[in-house]
XYZ file of C-alpha atoms in Angstrom:
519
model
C 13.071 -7.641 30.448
C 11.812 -4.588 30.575
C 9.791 -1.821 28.570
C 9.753 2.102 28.035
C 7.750 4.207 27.496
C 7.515 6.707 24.684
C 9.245 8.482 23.613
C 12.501 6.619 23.072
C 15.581 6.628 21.405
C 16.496 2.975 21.769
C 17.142 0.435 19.216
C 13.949 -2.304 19.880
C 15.356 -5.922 19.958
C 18.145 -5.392 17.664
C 22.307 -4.284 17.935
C 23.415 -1.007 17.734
C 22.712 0.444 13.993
C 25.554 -0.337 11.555
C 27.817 2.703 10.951
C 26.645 5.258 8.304
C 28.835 4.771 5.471
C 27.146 1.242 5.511
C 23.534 2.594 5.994
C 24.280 4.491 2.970
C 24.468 1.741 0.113
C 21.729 0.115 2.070
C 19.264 2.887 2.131
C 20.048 3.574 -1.720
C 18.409 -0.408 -2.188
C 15.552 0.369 -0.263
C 14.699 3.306 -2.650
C 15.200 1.504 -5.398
C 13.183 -1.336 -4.655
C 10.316 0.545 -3.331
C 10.621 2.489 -6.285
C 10.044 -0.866 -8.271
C 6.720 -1.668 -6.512
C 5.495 1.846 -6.958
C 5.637 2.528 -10.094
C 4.975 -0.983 -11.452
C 1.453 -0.507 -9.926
C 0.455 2.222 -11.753
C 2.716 2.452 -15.110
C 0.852 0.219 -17.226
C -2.293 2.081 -16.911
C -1.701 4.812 -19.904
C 0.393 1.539 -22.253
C -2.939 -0.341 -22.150
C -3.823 0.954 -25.648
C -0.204 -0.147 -27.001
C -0.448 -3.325 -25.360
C -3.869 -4.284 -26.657
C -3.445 -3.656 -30.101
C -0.183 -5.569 -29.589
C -1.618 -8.409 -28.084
C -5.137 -8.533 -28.102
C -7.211 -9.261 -25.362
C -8.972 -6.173 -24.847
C -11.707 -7.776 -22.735
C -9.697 -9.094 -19.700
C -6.969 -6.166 -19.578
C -8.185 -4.857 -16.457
C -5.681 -7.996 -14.998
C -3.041 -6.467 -16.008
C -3.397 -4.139 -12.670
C -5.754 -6.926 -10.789
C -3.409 -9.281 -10.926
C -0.552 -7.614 -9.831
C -2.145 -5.915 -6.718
C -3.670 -9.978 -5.922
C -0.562 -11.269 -5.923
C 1.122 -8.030 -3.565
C -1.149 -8.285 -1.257
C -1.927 -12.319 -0.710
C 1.672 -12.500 -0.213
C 2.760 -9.905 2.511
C 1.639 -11.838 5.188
C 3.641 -15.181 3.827
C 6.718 -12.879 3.252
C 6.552 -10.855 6.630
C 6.832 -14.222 8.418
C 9.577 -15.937 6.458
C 11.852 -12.444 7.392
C 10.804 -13.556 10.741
C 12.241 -16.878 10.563
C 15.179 -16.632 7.882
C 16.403 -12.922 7.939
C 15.683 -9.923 5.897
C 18.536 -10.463 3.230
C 17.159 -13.978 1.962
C 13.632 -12.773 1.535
C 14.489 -9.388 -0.069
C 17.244 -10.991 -2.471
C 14.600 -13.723 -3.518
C 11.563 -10.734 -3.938
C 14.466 -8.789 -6.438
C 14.958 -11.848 -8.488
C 11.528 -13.050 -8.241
C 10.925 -9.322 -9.584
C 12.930 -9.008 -12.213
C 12.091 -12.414 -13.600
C 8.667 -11.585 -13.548
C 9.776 -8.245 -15.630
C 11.697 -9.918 -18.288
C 8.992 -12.726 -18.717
C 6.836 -9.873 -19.257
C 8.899 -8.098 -21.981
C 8.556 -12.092 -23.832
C 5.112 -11.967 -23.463
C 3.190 -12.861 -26.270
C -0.365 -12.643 -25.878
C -2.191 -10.932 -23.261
C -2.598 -14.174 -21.123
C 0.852 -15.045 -20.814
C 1.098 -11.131 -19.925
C -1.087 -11.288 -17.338
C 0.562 -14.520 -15.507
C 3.883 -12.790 -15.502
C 2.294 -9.799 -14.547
C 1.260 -11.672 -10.993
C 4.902 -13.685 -10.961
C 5.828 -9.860 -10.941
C 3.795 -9.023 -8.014
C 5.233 -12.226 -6.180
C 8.119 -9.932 -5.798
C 6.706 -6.880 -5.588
C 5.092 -8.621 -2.006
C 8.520 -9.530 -0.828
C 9.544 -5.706 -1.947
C 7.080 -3.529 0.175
C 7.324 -5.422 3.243
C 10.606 -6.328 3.524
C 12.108 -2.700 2.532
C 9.805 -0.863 5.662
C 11.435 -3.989 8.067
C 14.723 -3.456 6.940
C 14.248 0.312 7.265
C 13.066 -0.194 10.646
C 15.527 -2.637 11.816
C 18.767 -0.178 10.078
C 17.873 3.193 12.390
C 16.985 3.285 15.975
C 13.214 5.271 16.624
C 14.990 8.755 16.714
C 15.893 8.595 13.620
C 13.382 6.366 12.259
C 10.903 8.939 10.672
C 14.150 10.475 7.957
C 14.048 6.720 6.425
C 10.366 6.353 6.354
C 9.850 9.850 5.052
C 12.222 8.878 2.106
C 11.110 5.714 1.329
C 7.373 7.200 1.631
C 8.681 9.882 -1.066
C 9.865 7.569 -3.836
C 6.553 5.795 -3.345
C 4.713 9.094 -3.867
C 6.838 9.583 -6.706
C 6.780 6.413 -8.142
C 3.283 6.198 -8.201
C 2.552 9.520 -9.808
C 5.139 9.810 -12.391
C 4.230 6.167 -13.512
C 1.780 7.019 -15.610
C 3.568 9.389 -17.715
C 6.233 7.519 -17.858
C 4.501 4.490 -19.223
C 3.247 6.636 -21.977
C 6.539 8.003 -23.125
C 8.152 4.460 -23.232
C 4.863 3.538 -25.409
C 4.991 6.308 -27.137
C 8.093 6.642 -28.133
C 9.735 3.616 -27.871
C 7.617 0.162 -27.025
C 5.600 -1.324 -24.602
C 8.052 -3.819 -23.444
C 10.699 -1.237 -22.190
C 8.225 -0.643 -19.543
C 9.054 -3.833 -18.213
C 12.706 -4.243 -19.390
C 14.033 -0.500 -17.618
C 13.251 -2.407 -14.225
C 16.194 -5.075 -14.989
C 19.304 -2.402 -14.353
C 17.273 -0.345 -11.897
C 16.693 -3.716 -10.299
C 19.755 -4.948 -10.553
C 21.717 -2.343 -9.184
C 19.777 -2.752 -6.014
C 20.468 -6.497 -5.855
C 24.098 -5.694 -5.626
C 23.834 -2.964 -3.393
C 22.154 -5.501 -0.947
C 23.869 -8.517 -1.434
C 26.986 -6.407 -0.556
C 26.082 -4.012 1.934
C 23.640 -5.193 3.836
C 24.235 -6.681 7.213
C 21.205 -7.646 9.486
C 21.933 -5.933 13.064
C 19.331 -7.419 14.209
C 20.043 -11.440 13.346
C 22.560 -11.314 16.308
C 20.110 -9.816 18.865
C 17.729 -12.315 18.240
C 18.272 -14.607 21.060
C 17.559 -18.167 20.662
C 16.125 -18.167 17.794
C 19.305 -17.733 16.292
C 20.910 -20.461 17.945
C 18.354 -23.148 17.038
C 18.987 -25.966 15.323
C 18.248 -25.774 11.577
C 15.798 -28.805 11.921
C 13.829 -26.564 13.957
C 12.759 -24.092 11.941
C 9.458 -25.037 10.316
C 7.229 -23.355 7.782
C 3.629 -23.526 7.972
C 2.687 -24.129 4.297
C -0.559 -25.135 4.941
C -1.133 -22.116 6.113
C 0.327 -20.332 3.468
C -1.556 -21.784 0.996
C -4.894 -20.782 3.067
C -3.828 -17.640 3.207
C -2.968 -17.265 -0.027
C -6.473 -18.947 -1.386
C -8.423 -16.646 0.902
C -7.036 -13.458 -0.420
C -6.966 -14.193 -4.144
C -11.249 -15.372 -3.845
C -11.815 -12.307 -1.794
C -9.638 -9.438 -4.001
C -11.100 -11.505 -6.837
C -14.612 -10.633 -5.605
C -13.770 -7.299 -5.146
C -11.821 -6.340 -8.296
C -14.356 -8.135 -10.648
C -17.387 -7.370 -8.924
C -19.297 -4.556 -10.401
C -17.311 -4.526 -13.444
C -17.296 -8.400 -15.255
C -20.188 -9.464 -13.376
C -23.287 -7.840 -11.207
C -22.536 -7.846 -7.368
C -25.492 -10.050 -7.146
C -24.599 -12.429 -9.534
C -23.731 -16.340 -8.950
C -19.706 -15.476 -9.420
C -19.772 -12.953 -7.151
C -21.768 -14.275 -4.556
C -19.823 -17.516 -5.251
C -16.326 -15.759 -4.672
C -17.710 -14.088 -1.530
C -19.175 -17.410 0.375
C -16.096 -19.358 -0.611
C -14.174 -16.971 0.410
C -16.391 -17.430 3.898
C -15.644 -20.821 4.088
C -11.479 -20.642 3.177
C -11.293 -17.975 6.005
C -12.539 -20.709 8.399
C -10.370 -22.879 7.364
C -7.224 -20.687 7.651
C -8.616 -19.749 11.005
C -8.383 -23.467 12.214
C -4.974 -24.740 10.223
C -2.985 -21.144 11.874
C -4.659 -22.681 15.110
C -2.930 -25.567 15.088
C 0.491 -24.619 13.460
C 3.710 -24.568 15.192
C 4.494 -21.211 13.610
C 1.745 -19.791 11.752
C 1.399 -17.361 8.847
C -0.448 -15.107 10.873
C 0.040 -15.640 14.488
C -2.884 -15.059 16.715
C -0.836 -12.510 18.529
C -1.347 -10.218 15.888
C -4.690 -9.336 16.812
C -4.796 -10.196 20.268
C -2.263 -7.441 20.896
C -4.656 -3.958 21.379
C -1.386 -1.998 19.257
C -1.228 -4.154 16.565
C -4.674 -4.787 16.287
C -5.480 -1.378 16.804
C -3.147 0.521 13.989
C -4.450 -2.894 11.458
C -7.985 -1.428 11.437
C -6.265 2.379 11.321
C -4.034 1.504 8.119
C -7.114 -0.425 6.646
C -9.460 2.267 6.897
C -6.469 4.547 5.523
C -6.158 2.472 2.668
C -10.241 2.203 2.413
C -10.070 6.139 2.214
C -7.769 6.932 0.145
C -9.414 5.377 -2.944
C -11.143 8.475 -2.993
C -8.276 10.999 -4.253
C -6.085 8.485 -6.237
C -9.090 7.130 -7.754
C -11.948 9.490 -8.376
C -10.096 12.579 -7.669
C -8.370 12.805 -11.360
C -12.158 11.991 -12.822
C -13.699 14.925 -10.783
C -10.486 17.149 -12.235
C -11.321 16.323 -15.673
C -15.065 15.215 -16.170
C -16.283 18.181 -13.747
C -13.187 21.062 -13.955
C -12.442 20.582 -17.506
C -8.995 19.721 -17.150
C -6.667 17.741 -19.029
C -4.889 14.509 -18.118
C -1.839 16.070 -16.810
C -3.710 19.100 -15.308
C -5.863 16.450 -13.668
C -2.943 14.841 -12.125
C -1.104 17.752 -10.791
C -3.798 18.456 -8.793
C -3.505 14.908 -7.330
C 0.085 15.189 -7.353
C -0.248 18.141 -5.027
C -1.114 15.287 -2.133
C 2.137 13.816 -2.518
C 4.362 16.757 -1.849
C 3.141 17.954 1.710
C 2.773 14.356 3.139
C 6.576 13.483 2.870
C 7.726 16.530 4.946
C 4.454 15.975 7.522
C 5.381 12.520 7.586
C 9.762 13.636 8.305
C 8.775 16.029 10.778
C 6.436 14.050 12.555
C 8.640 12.686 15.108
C 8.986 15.996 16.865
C 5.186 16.039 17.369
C 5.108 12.284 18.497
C 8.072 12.585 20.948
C 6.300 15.258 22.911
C 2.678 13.672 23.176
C 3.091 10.084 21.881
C 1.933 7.847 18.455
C -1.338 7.315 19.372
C -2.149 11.295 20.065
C -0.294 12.455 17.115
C -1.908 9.653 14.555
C -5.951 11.067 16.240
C -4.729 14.527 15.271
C -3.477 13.584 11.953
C -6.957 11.572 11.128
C -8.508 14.216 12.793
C -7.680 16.869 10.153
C -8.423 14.704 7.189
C -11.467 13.855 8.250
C -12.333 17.760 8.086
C -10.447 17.919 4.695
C -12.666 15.043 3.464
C -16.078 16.880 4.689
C -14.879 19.886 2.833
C -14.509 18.163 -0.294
C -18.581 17.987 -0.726
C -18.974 22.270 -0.159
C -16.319 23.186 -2.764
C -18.539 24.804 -5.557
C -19.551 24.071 -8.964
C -17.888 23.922 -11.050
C -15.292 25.420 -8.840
C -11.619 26.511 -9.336
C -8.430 23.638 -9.521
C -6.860 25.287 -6.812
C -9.145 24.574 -4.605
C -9.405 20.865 -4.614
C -5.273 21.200 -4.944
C -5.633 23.018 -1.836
C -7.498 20.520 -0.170
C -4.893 17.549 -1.779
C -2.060 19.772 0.311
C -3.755 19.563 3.554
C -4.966 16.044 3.171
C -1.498 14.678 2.368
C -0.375 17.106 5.035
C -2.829 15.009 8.050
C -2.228 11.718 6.478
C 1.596 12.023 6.886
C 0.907 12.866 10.754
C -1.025 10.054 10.842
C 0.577 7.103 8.737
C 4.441 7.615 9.718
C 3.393 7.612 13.549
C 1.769 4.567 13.872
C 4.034 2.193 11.505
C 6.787 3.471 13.418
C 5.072 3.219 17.183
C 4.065 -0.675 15.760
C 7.234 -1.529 14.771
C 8.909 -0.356 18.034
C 6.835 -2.549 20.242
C 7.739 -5.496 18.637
C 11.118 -7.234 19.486
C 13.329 -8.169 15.636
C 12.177 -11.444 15.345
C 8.324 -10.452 14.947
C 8.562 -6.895 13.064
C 8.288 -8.468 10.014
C 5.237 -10.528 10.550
C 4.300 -7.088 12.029
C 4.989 -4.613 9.271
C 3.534 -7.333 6.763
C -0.061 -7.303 8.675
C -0.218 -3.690 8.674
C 0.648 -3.120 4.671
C -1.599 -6.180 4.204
C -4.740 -4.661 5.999
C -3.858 -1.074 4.336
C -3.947 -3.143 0.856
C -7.274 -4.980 1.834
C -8.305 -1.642 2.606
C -7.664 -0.121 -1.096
C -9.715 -3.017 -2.439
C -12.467 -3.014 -0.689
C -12.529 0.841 -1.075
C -12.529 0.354 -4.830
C -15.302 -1.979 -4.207
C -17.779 0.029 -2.219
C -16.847 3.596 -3.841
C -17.394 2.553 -7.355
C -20.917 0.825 -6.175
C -21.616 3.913 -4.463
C -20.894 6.453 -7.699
C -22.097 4.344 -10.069
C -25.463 4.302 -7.808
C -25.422 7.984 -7.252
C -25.087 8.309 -11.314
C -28.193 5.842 -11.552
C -30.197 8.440 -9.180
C -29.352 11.437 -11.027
C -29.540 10.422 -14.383
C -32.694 7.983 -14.123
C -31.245 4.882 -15.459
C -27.804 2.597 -14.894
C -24.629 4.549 -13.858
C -21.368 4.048 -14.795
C -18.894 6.352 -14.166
C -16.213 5.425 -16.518
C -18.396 5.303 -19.061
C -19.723 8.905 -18.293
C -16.472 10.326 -17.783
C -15.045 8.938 -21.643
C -18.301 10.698 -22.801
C -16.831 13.867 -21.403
C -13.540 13.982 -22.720
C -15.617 15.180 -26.203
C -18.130 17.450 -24.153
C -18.307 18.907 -28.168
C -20.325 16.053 -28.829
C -23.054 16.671 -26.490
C -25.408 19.640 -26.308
C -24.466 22.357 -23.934
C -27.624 21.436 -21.508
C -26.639 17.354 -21.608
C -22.947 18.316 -20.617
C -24.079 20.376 -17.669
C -26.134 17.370 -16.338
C -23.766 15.250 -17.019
C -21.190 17.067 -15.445
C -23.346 17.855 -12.090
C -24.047 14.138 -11.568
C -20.389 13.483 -11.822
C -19.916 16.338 -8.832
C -22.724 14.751 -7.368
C -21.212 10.952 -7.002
C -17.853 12.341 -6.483
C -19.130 14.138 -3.433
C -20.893 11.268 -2.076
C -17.120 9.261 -2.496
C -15.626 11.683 -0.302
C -18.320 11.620 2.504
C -17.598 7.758 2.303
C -14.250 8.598 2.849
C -14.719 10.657 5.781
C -16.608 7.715 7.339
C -13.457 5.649 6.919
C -11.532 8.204 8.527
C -14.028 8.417 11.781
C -13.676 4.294 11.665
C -9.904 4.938 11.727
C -10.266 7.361 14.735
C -12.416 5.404 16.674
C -10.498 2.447 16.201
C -7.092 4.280 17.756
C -9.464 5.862 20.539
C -11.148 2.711 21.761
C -8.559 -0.268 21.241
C -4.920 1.608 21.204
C -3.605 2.272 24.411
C -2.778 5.847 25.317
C 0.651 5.176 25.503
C 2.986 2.651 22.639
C 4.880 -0.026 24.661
C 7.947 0.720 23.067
C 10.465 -1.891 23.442
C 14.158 -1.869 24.763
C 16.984 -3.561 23.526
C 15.924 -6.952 25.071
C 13.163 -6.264 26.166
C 9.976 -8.504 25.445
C 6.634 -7.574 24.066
C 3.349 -6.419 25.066
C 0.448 -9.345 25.234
């Protein structure tokens, strides 16, 4: 057994990579699923209007996007360790299905509760999707080349997410509602071919004796599953709902929150006690993994700021339309994919935990900047900012979900991958939490009364309406709140930093091919 140090080249606890022509096919899957989960996250949002005079239900639509992101993110962890135990291929086949299941039931739907169930049997395999694509991806190219596959898969999601939106207008627009849902069944299934026939897993060979077991042997901690599962759905419920159906200090929120308390306990004690947990206790007793968990959630804590409140700020304080607004968002997503590709010849020279600091590092000064831009200010020069900040965050993402992966022999990089998308999506939802309570209390201060952004922001898309005086307020309380966002992010990004500096050892221990793992 034995470990390097980084930089390396070596596959980590897998065969050699399968030969190109195969990668190929493979690699075309991956992009298509991940394309699937992207842009089913967001492509809803601008249908909504469609849907509910469709359907009805105008008062609980906010689940079509809540329940979708509950069901992602409760299930990463359950999906990261079943790759563990019964390969890649199963899991990722079953996600597809699961997926496009979910989609068709959708397209049937015929009122906006049935909608919203199939909406979360949808993110059942949108779970399976995420996770399983960035194992696979890890476990197809050794860590040299690791950063070309990441960088592409982390384009289609930039992609994905940002031309979602528009595209889920067009298909409403000009065609129906449902098409939204029914255009993922040949996308879909052209990727469930593609895997079913190309894809071989390297690394089920190289995986010692777990391969060799006795089928008998392999057991799944349901229990725990189901703990995990019940945990995350009270907590994102809390989160997603509180604020907006109910006050934070109401009996359903509080009620979420301590039972919430009380299920984490229990999930603590059943993973205790299981043969082969959910979520192994190695996962945070390991300084790496622990380490880049708290990183990738205080990533996903910070970027709330720019997908969420950034296209507000465009619109409500520069005056720009909808598809001005997200250009200058869209901006973000062009200069992180080539960061994140050319990262590796930053992190071979002074290492993944180095690189990721200096990456953080400069989005923490993008994020301070934010609050000094004028008023009302140019679009360029929050578009400006967008470039540099996707710039940093590519320097710092790619780095440390590669340096993870590679410490981690084959037969634990999915439980691996799955904790760090899972904290990153915790992250988002908390973010969404605390940055809405802080804007909407910022709007309260200025305004002398109850704040509510959205609210504020629909009352400037007629800014005729209002008198010239009432629109400036307005306007300056918006720049006000939005400011204060971004200074909350840049206190996510120092919690990111000091997190690497303080618990993530100088050095990755990258693995070897058979080597074993860092405790």
């Amino acid at each position: 057994m034995r470990t390097v140090t980084e930089p390396s080249t070596t596959r980590t606890g897998a065969d050699p990579a399968p030969a190109p022509d195969r990668r190929r096919p493979v690699v075309a899957a991956l992009m298509l699923g991940m394309g699937l989960a992207a842009i089913d996250g967001t492509i809803v949002s601008t249908a909504v209007p469609q849907i509910v005079g469709d359907l009805g239900g105008l008062s609980v639509f906010s689940w079509l996007f809540s329940g979708y992101l509950l069901a992602v993110t409760v299930t990463l962890p359950v999906y990261g360790k079943l790759s563990d135990t019964f390969g890649r291929k199963p899991v990722l086949v079953a996600g597809v299905v699961l997926f496009l299941v979910g989609s068709l039931l959708c397209a049937a739907a015929w009122d906006m509760a049935s909608l919203i169930a199939f909406r979360v049997v949808q993110g059942l395999g949108g779970g399976a999707l995420q996770g399983t694509v960035q194992t696979i991806a890890a476990d197809l190219y050794p860590l040299k080349e690791r950063p070309k596959i990441q960088a592409k898969l982390s384009s289609v999601w930039a992609a994905s997410a940002v031309a979602g939106p528009a595209a889920g207008g067009l298909l409403a627009g000009y065609a129906d509602w449902r098409w939204i849902f029914l255009i993922n069944l040949p996308v879909g299934l052209v990727a469930l071919w593609l895997v079913c026939r190309y894809l071989v897993e390297p690394g089920r060979a190289g995986a010692g004796a777990r391969k060799t077991e006795p089928r008998a042997r392999v057991r799944i901690d349901w229990a725990g599953a189901l703990c995990v599962f019940a945990t995350g759905a009270l907590l994102l419920t809390a989160l997603v709902q509180g604020g907006v159906a109910w006050p934070w200090l109401s009996a359903p929120s509080l009620g979420l929150l301590g039972g919430t308390a009380v299920l984490g306990a229990v999930t603590v004690l059943v993973e205790r006690r299981a043969a082969e947990p959910i979520i192994p206790g190695w996962v945070w007793r390991r300084r790496t993994i622990a380490a880049v968990n708290l990183a990738l959630g205080a990533l996903g804590l910070l970027m709330v700021a720019p997908t969420v409140f950034l296209p507000t700020y465009a619109q409500s304080v520069l005056g720009l339309g909808p598809i001005a607004a997200g250009f200058v968002l869209s901006v973000m997503t062009l200069s992180w994919p080539v960061s994140a590709a050319l990262s590796n010849r930053v992190y071979t020279r002074i290492g993944f935990r180095l690189t990721a600091v200096l990456g953080m590092s400069g989005a923490l000064l993008v994020l301070l900047a934010f609050p000094l831009l004028p008023f009302p200010g140019e679009p360029w020069q929050p578009a400006l900012l967008m470039l540099l900040l996707g710039a940093a965050l590519g320097l710092f993402q790619l780095p440390l979900v590669v340096g993870v992966q590679s410490t981690v022999p084959y037969e634990e990089r999915g439980t691996t991958t799955a904790s760090v998308l899972f904290c990153r999506q915790v992250g988002q939802s908390v973010g969404a939490a605390v940055f809405g309570a802080v804007a909407n209390g910022v709007l309260a201060a200025r305004l002398g009364g109850d704040g509510d952004l959205d609210a504020l922001a629909r009352s400037l898309d007629s800014p005729e309406s209002l008198p010239p005086a009432t629109t400036d307020t307005l306007r300056r309380a918006v720049d006000a709140a939005v400011d204060y966002v971004y200074l909350g992010a840049a206190g996510a990004a120092a919690l990111a930093l000091l997190a690497l500096l303080t618990l993530a050892p100088r050095r990755f221990p990258v693995l070897g091919e058979g080597a074993g793992r860092e405790d």
